[in-house]
CSV table of N, CA and C in Angstrom, one decimal:
chain,number,residue,atom,x,y,z
A,1,GLN,N,-6.1,36.7,-3.5
A,1,GLN,CA,-6.9,36.5,-3.3
A,1,GLN,C,-7.1,34.9,-4.6
A,2,VAL,N,-7.3,33.7,-4.1
A,2,VAL,CA,-7.1,32.8,-5.3
A,2,VAL,C,-8.4,32.0,-5.3
A,3,GLN,N,-9.1,31.8,-6.6
A,3,GLN,CA,-10.4,30.9,-6.3
A,3,GLN,C,-9.9,30.2,-7.2
A,4,LEU,N,-10.6,28.4,-6.5
A,4,LEU,CA,-10.4,27.5,-7.4
A,4,LEU,C,-11.8,27.0,-7.8
A,5,VAL,N,-11.8,26.2,-9.0
A,5,VAL,CA,-12.8,25.3,-9.5
A,5,VAL,C,-12.9,24.1,-10.0
A,6,GLU,N,-13.4,23.1,-9.5
A,6,GLU,CA,-13.2,21.9,-9.5
A,6,GLU,C,-14.4,21.3,-10.3
A,7,SER,N,-14.0,20.7,-11.7
A,7,SER,CA,-15.0,20.1,-12.7
A,7,SER,C,-14.6,18.5,-12.8
A,8,GLY,N,-15.3,18.1,-13.6
A,8,GLY,CA,-15.1,16.7,-14.0
A,8,GLY,C,-15.2,15.3,-13.3
A,9,GLY,N,-16.4,15.8,-11.8
A,9,GLY,CA,-16.6,14.9,-11.0
A,9,GLY,C,-18.3,14.1,-12.0
A,10,GLY,N,-18.1,13.0,-11.3
A,10,GLY,CA,-19.7,12.1,-12.0
A,10,GLY,C,-19.8,10.7,-11.1
A,11,LEU,N,-20.4,10.2,-12.0
A,11,LEU,CA,-20.9,8.8,-11.8
A,11,LEU,C,-19.8,8.0,-12.7
A,12,VAL,N,-19.3,6.7,-11.9
A,12,VAL,CA,-18.6,5.5,-13.1
A,12,VAL,C,-18.5,4.5,-12.4
A,13,GLN,N,-18.5,3.0,-13.2
A,13,GLN,CA,-18.4,2.0,-12.6
A,13,GLN,C,-17.1,1.7,-11.7
A,14,ALA,N,-17.3,0.7,-11.3
A,14,ALA,CA,-15.8,0.3,-10.5
A,14,ALA,C,-14.8,-0.4,-11.8
A,15,GLY,N,-13.7,0.1,-11.6
A,15,GLY,CA,-12.6,-0.2,-12.6
A,15,GLY,C,-12.6,0.8,-13.7
A,16,GLY,N,-13.5,2.1,-13.6
A,16,GLY,CA,-13.2,2.8,-14.6
A,16,GLY,C,-12.8,4.3,-14.4
A,17,SER,N,-12.5,5.1,-15.0
A,17,SER,CA,-11.8,6.5,-14.8
A,17,SER,C,-12.5,7.4,-15.1
A,18,LEU,N,-11.8,8.6,-14.4
A,18,LEU,CA,-12.5,10.1,-14.4
A,18,LEU,C,-10.8,10.6,-14.2
A,19,ARG,N,-11.1,12.0,-15.4
A,19,ARG,CA,-10.3,13.1,-14.9
A,19,ARG,C,-10.9,14.5,-14.3
A,20,LEU,N,-10.2,14.6,-13.1
A,20,LEU,CA,-10.9,16.1,-12.4
A,20,LEU,C,-10.1,16.8,-13.1
A,21,SER,N,-10.4,18.3,-12.8
A,21,SER,CA,-9.8,19.4,-13.4
A,21,SER,C,-10.1,20.5,-12.1
A,22,CYS,N,-8.7,21.3,-11.7
A,22,CYS,CA,-9.2,22.3,-11.2
A,22,CYS,C,-8.5,23.9,-11.8
A,23,ALA,N,-9.0,24.5,-12.4
A,23,ALA,CA,-8.8,25.8,-12.7
A,23,ALA,C,-8.5,27.0,-11.4
A,24,ALA,N,-7.3,27.5,-11.8
A,24,ALA,CA,-7.4,28.5,-10.7
A,24,ALA,C,-7.3,30.0,-11.0
A,25,SER,N,-7.4,30.9,-10.2
A,25,SER,CA,-7.4,32.4,-10.9
A,25,SER,C,-6.0,33.3,-10.0
A,26,GLY,N,-5.3,34.3,-10.4
A,26,GLY,CA,-4.5,34.4,-9.7
A,26,GLY,C,-2.9,34.3,-10.6
A,27,GLN,N,-2.3,35.5,-10.5
A,27,GLN,CA,-1.1,35.2,-11.4
A,27,GLN,C,-0.2,34.8,-11.1
A,28,TYR,N,-0.2,33.9,-9.7
A,28,TYR,CA,0.9,33.3,-9.1
A,28,TYR,C,0.8,31.8,-8.8
A,29,PHE,N,0.0,31.3,-9.8
A,29,PHE,CA,-0.3,30.0,-9.7
A,29,PHE,C,0.9,29.0,-10.0
A,30,SER,N,1.3,29.5,-10.9
A,30,SER,CA,3.3,28.7,-11.4
A,30,SER,C,4.2,28.5,-10.0
A,31,THR,N,3.5,29.1,-8.8
A,31,THR,CA,4.3,29.1,-7.4
A,31,THR,C,3.9,28.4,-6.4
A,32,TYR,N,2.7,27.6,-6.8
A,32,TYR,CA,2.3,27.4,-5.6
A,32,TYR,C,2.2,26.1,-5.6
A,33,THR,N,2.0,24.9,-4.5
A,33,THR,CA,1.7,23.7,-4.4
A,33,THR,C,0.3,23.6,-4.7
A,34,MET,N,-0.1,22.6,-5.2
A,34,MET,CA,-1.5,22.2,-5.6
A,34,MET,C,-1.9,20.7,-4.9
A,35,GLY,N,-3.0,20.7,-4.2
A,35,GLY,CA,-3.5,19.5,-4.0
A,35,GLY,C,-4.7,19.0,-3.9
A,36,TRP,N,-4.9,17.6,-3.8
A,36,TRP,CA,-6.1,17.4,-3.9
A,36,TRP,C,-6.4,16.5,-2.6
A,37,PHE,N,-7.6,16.8,-2.1
A,37,PHE,CA,-8.1,15.9,-0.9
A,37,PHE,C,-9.8,15.7,-1.5
A,38,ARG,N,-10.4,14.6,-0.4
A,38,ARG,CA,-11.6,14.0,-0.8
A,38,ARG,C,-12.5,13.5,0.5
A,39,GLN,N,-13.4,13.9,0.5
A,39,GLN,CA,-14.2,13.6,2.1
A,39,GLN,C,-15.5,13.0,1.6
A,40,ALA,N,-15.5,11.9,2.3
A,40,ALA,CA,-16.8,11.0,2.1
A,40,ALA,C,-18.0,11.2,3.3
A,41,PRO,N,-18.9,10.8,3.0
A,41,PRO,CA,-19.6,11.2,3.9
A,41,PRO,C,-19.2,10.9,5.5
A,42,GLY,N,-19.5,11.2,6.3
A,42,GLY,CA,-19.1,10.3,8.1
A,42,GLY,C,-17.4,10.1,8.0
A,43,LYS,N,-17.1,10.5,7.1
A,43,LYS,CA,-15.6,10.4,7.3
A,43,LYS,C,-14.6,11.8,7.4
A,44,VAL,N,-13.0,11.7,7.9
A,44,VAL,CA,-12.6,12.9,7.9
A,44,VAL,C,-11.8,13.0,6.2
A,45,ARG,N,-11.9,14.6,5.9
A,45,ARG,CA,-11.1,14.9,5.0
A,45,ARG,C,-9.7,14.0,4.7
A,46,GLU,N,-9.5,13.5,3.7
A,46,GLU,CA,-8.6,12.9,3.2
A,46,GLU,C,-7.4,13.2,2.2
A,47,PHE,N,-5.9,12.9,2.4
A,47,PHE,CA,-5.1,13.6,1.5
A,47,PHE,C,-5.0,12.6,0.8
A,48,VAL,N,-5.6,13.1,-0.8
A,48,VAL,CA,-5.3,12.5,-2.2
A,48,VAL,C,-3.9,12.8,-2.6
A,49,GLY,N,-3.7,13.3,-2.9
A,49,GLY,CA,-1.9,13.7,-3.8
A,49,GLY,C,-1.6,15.6,-3.5
A,50,ALA,N,-0.8,15.8,-4.1
A,50,ALA,CA,-0.2,17.0,-4.2
A,50,ALA,C,0.9,17.1,-5.6
A,51,ILE,N,1.0,18.3,-6.1
A,51,ILE,CA,2.1,18.5,-7.2
A,51,ILE,C,3.0,19.8,-6.6
A,52,GLY,N,4.1,19.7,-6.6
A,52,GLY,CA,5.2,20.9,-6.7
A,52,GLY,C,5.2,21.9,-7.8
A,53,TRP,N,5.6,22.9,-7.5
A,53,TRP,CA,5.8,24.0,-8.1
A,53,TRP,C,7.1,24.0,-8.9
A,54,ARG,N,8.1,23.3,-8.2
A,54,ARG,CA,9.6,23.6,-8.7
A,54,ARG,C,9.8,22.7,-9.8
A,55,ASP,N,9.5,21.0,-9.5
A,55,ASP,CA,10.1,20.1,-10.7
A,55,ASP,C,8.7,19.4,-10.6
A,56,ALA,N,7.6,19.9,-10.3
A,56,ALA,CA,6.8,19.1,-10.6
A,56,ALA,C,6.4,17.9,-9.5
A,57,SER,N,6.7,17.6,-8.7
A,57,SER,CA,7.0,16.9,-7.9
A,57,SER,C,6.1,16.3,-7.5
A,58,THR,N,5.6,15.1,-6.9
A,58,THR,CA,4.3,14.4,-6.5
A,58,THR,C,4.3,13.8,-5.4
A,59,LEU,N,3.0,14.0,-4.6
A,59,LEU,CA,3.0,12.9,-3.5
A,59,LEU,C,1.6,12.5,-3.3
A,60,TYR,N,1.4,11.0,-2.7
A,60,TYR,CA,0.2,10.4,-2.9
A,60,TYR,C,-0.3,9.9,-1.4
A,61,GLY,N,-1.7,10.0,-1.2
A,61,GLY,CA,-1.9,9.0,-0.3
A,61,GLY,C,-1.7,8.1,-0.3
A,62,ASP,N,-1.7,7.0,0.2
A,62,ASP,CA,-1.3,5.6,0.1
A,62,ASP,C,-2.3,4.4,-0.1
A,63,SER,N,-3.6,4.9,0.2
A,63,SER,CA,-5.1,4.6,-0.9
A,63,SER,C,-5.1,4.6,-2.4
A,64,VAL,N,-4.6,5.6,-2.8
A,64,VAL,CA,-4.5,5.9,-4.2
A,64,VAL,C,-2.9,5.7,-5.1
A,65,GLN,N,-2.3,5.5,-4.2
A,65,GLN,CA,-1.0,5.2,-4.9
A,65,GLN,C,-0.7,4.4,-6.1
A,66,GLY,N,-0.6,4.5,-7.5
A,66,GLY,CA,-0.5,3.7,-8.3
A,66,GLY,C,-1.6,3.8,-9.1
A,67,ARG,N,-2.7,4.2,-8.7
A,67,ARG,CA,-4.0,4.8,-9.5
A,67,ARG,C,-4.1,5.7,-9.5
A,68,PHE,N,-3.6,7.2,-9.1
A,68,PHE,CA,-4.0,7.9,-9.4
A,68,PHE,C,-2.9,8.9,-9.7
A,69,ALA,N,-2.7,9.9,-11.0
A,69,ALA,CA,-1.8,11.1,-10.9
A,69,ALA,C,-2.2,12.3,-10.7
A,70,ILE,N,-1.3,13.5,-10.5
A,70,ILE,CA,-1.8,14.4,-10.9
A,70,ILE,C,-0.7,14.9,-11.6
A,71,SER,N,-1.2,16.1,-12.5
A,71,SER,CA,-0.8,16.6,-13.2
A,71,SER,C,-1.1,18.1,-13.2
A,72,ARG,N,-0.1,19.5,-13.6
A,72,ARG,CA,-0.6,20.8,-13.5
A,72,ARG,C,0.0,21.4,-15.3
A,73,ASP,N,-0.9,22.2,-15.5
A,73,ASP,CA,-0.6,22.9,-16.8
A,73,ASP,C,-0.3,24.7,-16.2
A,74,ASN,N,0.5,24.8,-15.8
A,74,ASN,CA,0.6,26.5,-15.5
A,74,ASN,C,0.3,27.5,-16.4
A,75,ASP,N,0.2,27.0,-17.9
A,75,ASP,CA,-0.2,28.3,-18.9
A,75,ASP,C,-1.5,28.2,-18.7
A,76,LEU,N,-2.2,27.3,-18.4
A,76,LEU,CA,-4.0,26.9,-18.1
A,76,LEU,C,-4.3,27.4,-16.8
A,77,LYS,N,-3.2,27.4,-15.8
A,77,LYS,CA,-3.9,27.6,-14.4
A,77,LYS,C,-4.4,26.6,-13.8
A,78,THR,N,-4.2,25.2,-14.4
A,78,THR,CA,-5.1,24.3,-14.0
A,78,THR,C,-4.1,22.9,-13.6
A,79,VAL,N,-5.0,22.3,-12.5
A,79,VAL,CA,-4.6,21.5,-12.2
A,79,VAL,C,-5.3,20.0,-12.4
A,80,PHE,N,-4.7,18.7,-12.6
A,80,PHE,CA,-5.4,17.7,-13.1
A,80,PHE,C,-5.6,16.4,-12.0
A,81,LEU,N,-6.7,15.7,-12.2
A,81,LEU,CA,-6.5,14.2,-11.1
A,81,LEU,C,-6.6,13.4,-12.0
A,82,GLU,N,-6.1,12.6,-12.7
A,82,GLU,CA,-6.3,11.5,-13.4
A,82,GLU,C,-6.8,10.2,-12.6
A,83,MET,N,-7.7,9.3,-12.6
A,83,MET,CA,-8.1,8.1,-11.6
A,83,MET,C,-8.4,6.9,-12.2
A,84,ASN,N,-7.7,6.0,-12.3
A,84,ASN,CA,-7.7,5.1,-12.7
A,84,ASN,C,-8.2,3.8,-11.6
A,85,SER,N,-8.6,2.5,-12.3
A,85,SER,CA,-9.0,1.7,-11.6
A,85,SER,C,-10.0,2.0,-10.1
A,86,LEU,N,-11.0,3.0,-11.0
A,86,LEU,CA,-11.7,3.4,-9.0
A,86,LEU,C,-12.6,2.4,-8.5
A,87,LYS,N,-12.4,2.3,-7.2
A,87,LYS,CA,-13.3,1.4,-6.4
A,87,LYS,C,-14.3,2.0,-5.7
A,88,PRO,N,-15.1,1.6,-5.5
A,88,PRO,CA,-16.5,2.2,-4.5
A,88,PRO,C,-16.1,2.6,-3.6
A,89,GLU,N,-15.2,2.7,-2.7
A,89,GLU,CA,-14.2,3.3,-1.6
A,89,GLU,C,-13.8,4.6,-2.3
A,90,ASP,N,-13.5,5.1,-3.3
A,90,ASP,CA,-13.2,6.5,-3.8
A,90,ASP,C,-14.3,7.0,-3.6
A,91,THR,N,-15.3,6.9,-3.8
A,91,THR,CA,-16.7,7.7,-3.2
A,91,THR,C,-16.4,8.6,-2.7
A,92,ALA,N,-16.5,10.3,-2.9
A,92,ALA,CA,-16.3,11.5,-2.2
A,92,ALA,C,-16.3,12.9,-3.1
A,93,VAL,N,-16.5,13.7,-2.1
A,93,VAL,CA,-16.2,14.5,-2.5
A,93,VAL,C,-15.0,15.4,-2.4
A,94,TYR,N,-14.5,15.6,-4.0
A,94,TYR,CA,-13.3,15.9,-4.2
A,94,TYR,C,-12.6,17.4,-4.2
A,95,TYR,N,-11.8,18.1,-3.2
A,95,TYR,CA,-11.5,19.0,-3.4
A,95,TYR,C,-10.3,19.3,-3.6
A,96,CYS,N,-9.8,20.4,-4.6
A,96,CYS,CA,-8.6,20.9,-4.9
A,96,CYS,C,-8.1,22.0,-3.9
A,97,ALA,N,-7.2,22.1,-3.4
A,97,ALA,CA,-6.3,23.2,-2.9
A,97,ALA,C,-5.1,24.1,-3.4
A,98,ALA,N,-4.3,25.1,-2.6
A,98,ALA,CA,-3.6,25.6,-3.3
A,98,ALA,C,-2.8,26.1,-1.8
A,99,ASP,N,-1.4,25.9,-1.9
A,99,ASP,CA,-0.6,25.8,-0.6
A,99,ASP,C,0.4,27.1,-1.1
A,100,THR,N,0.0,28.2,-0.7
A,100,THR,CA,1.1,29.4,-1.2
A,100,THR,C,2.7,29.4,-0.8
A,101,THR,N,2.8,28.8,-0.2
A,101,THR,CA,4.4,28.6,0.5
A,101,THR,C,4.8,27.7,-0.5
A,102,GLY,N,4.3,26.9,-1.5
A,102,GLY,CA,5.5,26.4,-2.4
A,102,GLY,C,5.6,25.0,-1.9
A,103,ASN,N,5.7,24.5,-0.5
A,103,ASN,CA,6.1,23.4,-0.2
A,103,ASN,C,4.8,22.2,-0.5
A,104,VAL,N,5.6,20.8,-1.0
A,104,VAL,CA,4.6,20.0,-1.0
A,104,VAL,C,4.1,19.3,0.7
A,105,HIS,N,2.7,19.4,0.8
A,105,HIS,CA,2.4,18.7,2.0
A,105,HIS,C,1.1,18.1,1.6
A,106,PHE,N,1.2,17.0,3.1
A,106,PHE,CA,-0.3,16.2,3.2
A,106,PHE,C,-0.8,16.7,3.8
A,107,ALA,N,-0.8,17.6,4.7
A,107,ALA,CA,-1.8,18.2,5.8
A,107,ALA,C,-2.3,19.5,5.3
A,108,ALA,N,-3.8,19.0,5.6
A,108,ALA,CA,-4.7,20.2,4.9
A,108,ALA,C,-4.6,21.1,5.6
A,109,ASN,N,-3.8,21.4,6.7
A,109,ASN,CA,-3.8,22.8,7.4
A,109,ASN,C,-2.7,23.6,6.7
A,110,TYR,N,-1.7,23.1,6.2
A,110,TYR,CA,-1.0,23.9,5.3
A,110,TYR,C,-1.4,24.7,3.8
A,111,TYR,N,-2.6,24.4,3.3
A,111,TYR,CA,-3.3,24.8,2.3
A,111,TYR,C,-4.4,26.0,2.4
A,112,ASP,N,-4.3,26.8,1.7
A,112,ASP,CA,-4.5,28.4,2.0
A,112,ASP,C,-5.8,28.5,1.6
A,113,TYR,N,-6.3,28.0,0.2
A,113,TYR,CA,-7.4,28.0,-0.6
A,113,TYR,C,-7.6,27.0,-1.0
A,114,TRP,N,-9.4,26.8,-0.9
A,114,TRP,CA,-10.1,25.5,-1.3
A,114,TRP,C,-11.0,25.9,-2.2
A,115,GLY,N,-11.2,24.8,-3.2
A,115,GLY,CA,-12.2,25.0,-4.0
A,115,GLY,C,-13.8,24.5,-3.6
A,116,GLN,N,-14.4,24.4,-4.4
A,116,GLN,CA,-15.9,24.2,-3.3
A,116,GLN,C,-16.4,22.4,-3.6
A,117,GLY,N,-15.3,21.7,-4.4
A,117,GLY,CA,-15.5,20.3,-4.7
A,117,GLY,C,-16.3,19.8,-5.8
A,118,THR,N,-15.8,18.6,-6.1
A,118,THR,CA,-16.8,18.0,-7.1
A,118,THR,C,-17.3,16.6,-6.8
A,119,GLN,N,-18.2,16.0,-6.7
A,119,GLN,CA,-18.4,14.7,-6.3
A,119,GLN,C,-18.6,13.4,-7.2
A,120,VAL,N,-17.3,12.8,-6.6
A,120,VAL,CA,-17.1,11.4,-7.4
A,120,VAL,C,-18.0,10.1,-6.7
A,121,THR,N,-18.8,9.5,-7.6
A,121,THR,CA,-19.5,8.2,-7.2
A,121,THR,C,-19.1,7.2,-7.8
A,122,VAL,N,-18.7,6.2,-7.3
A,122,VAL,CA,-18.0,5.1,-8.0
A,122,VAL,C,-19.1,3.7,-7.9
A,123,SER,N,-19.8,3.4,-8.6
A,123,SER,CA,-20.8,2.4,-8.2
A,123,SER,C,-20.0,0.8,-8.7
A,124,SER,N,-20.4,-0.3,-7.6
A,124,SER,CA,-20.0,-1.4,-8.0
A,124,SER,C,-20.6,-2.3,-8.7
């Protein structure tokens, strides 16, 4: 069983930055692909990005490419989402997720474990 706890959400003005963290339990964190997703009210869950375990390769959704960056610290069992140049349309609940197969996926159904989410609100 893997538990994921997100933190770092909050209110920020457009153009600002936030850094989200996701702390994981379990001894196999270093072998998991870790993903970030978000869901705005009335919208479907959207893929934000993911980071693999083998070479820390990353994959990003089109809407955040070039503005967001994912990193991981396997010693801390933590994955980070650095969000820059934030826009009001980035407002959502952000979730981290773990894919225990180790492959980098953008589809939510590949992810086995999910955190509770952290709210990010970007004001205009």
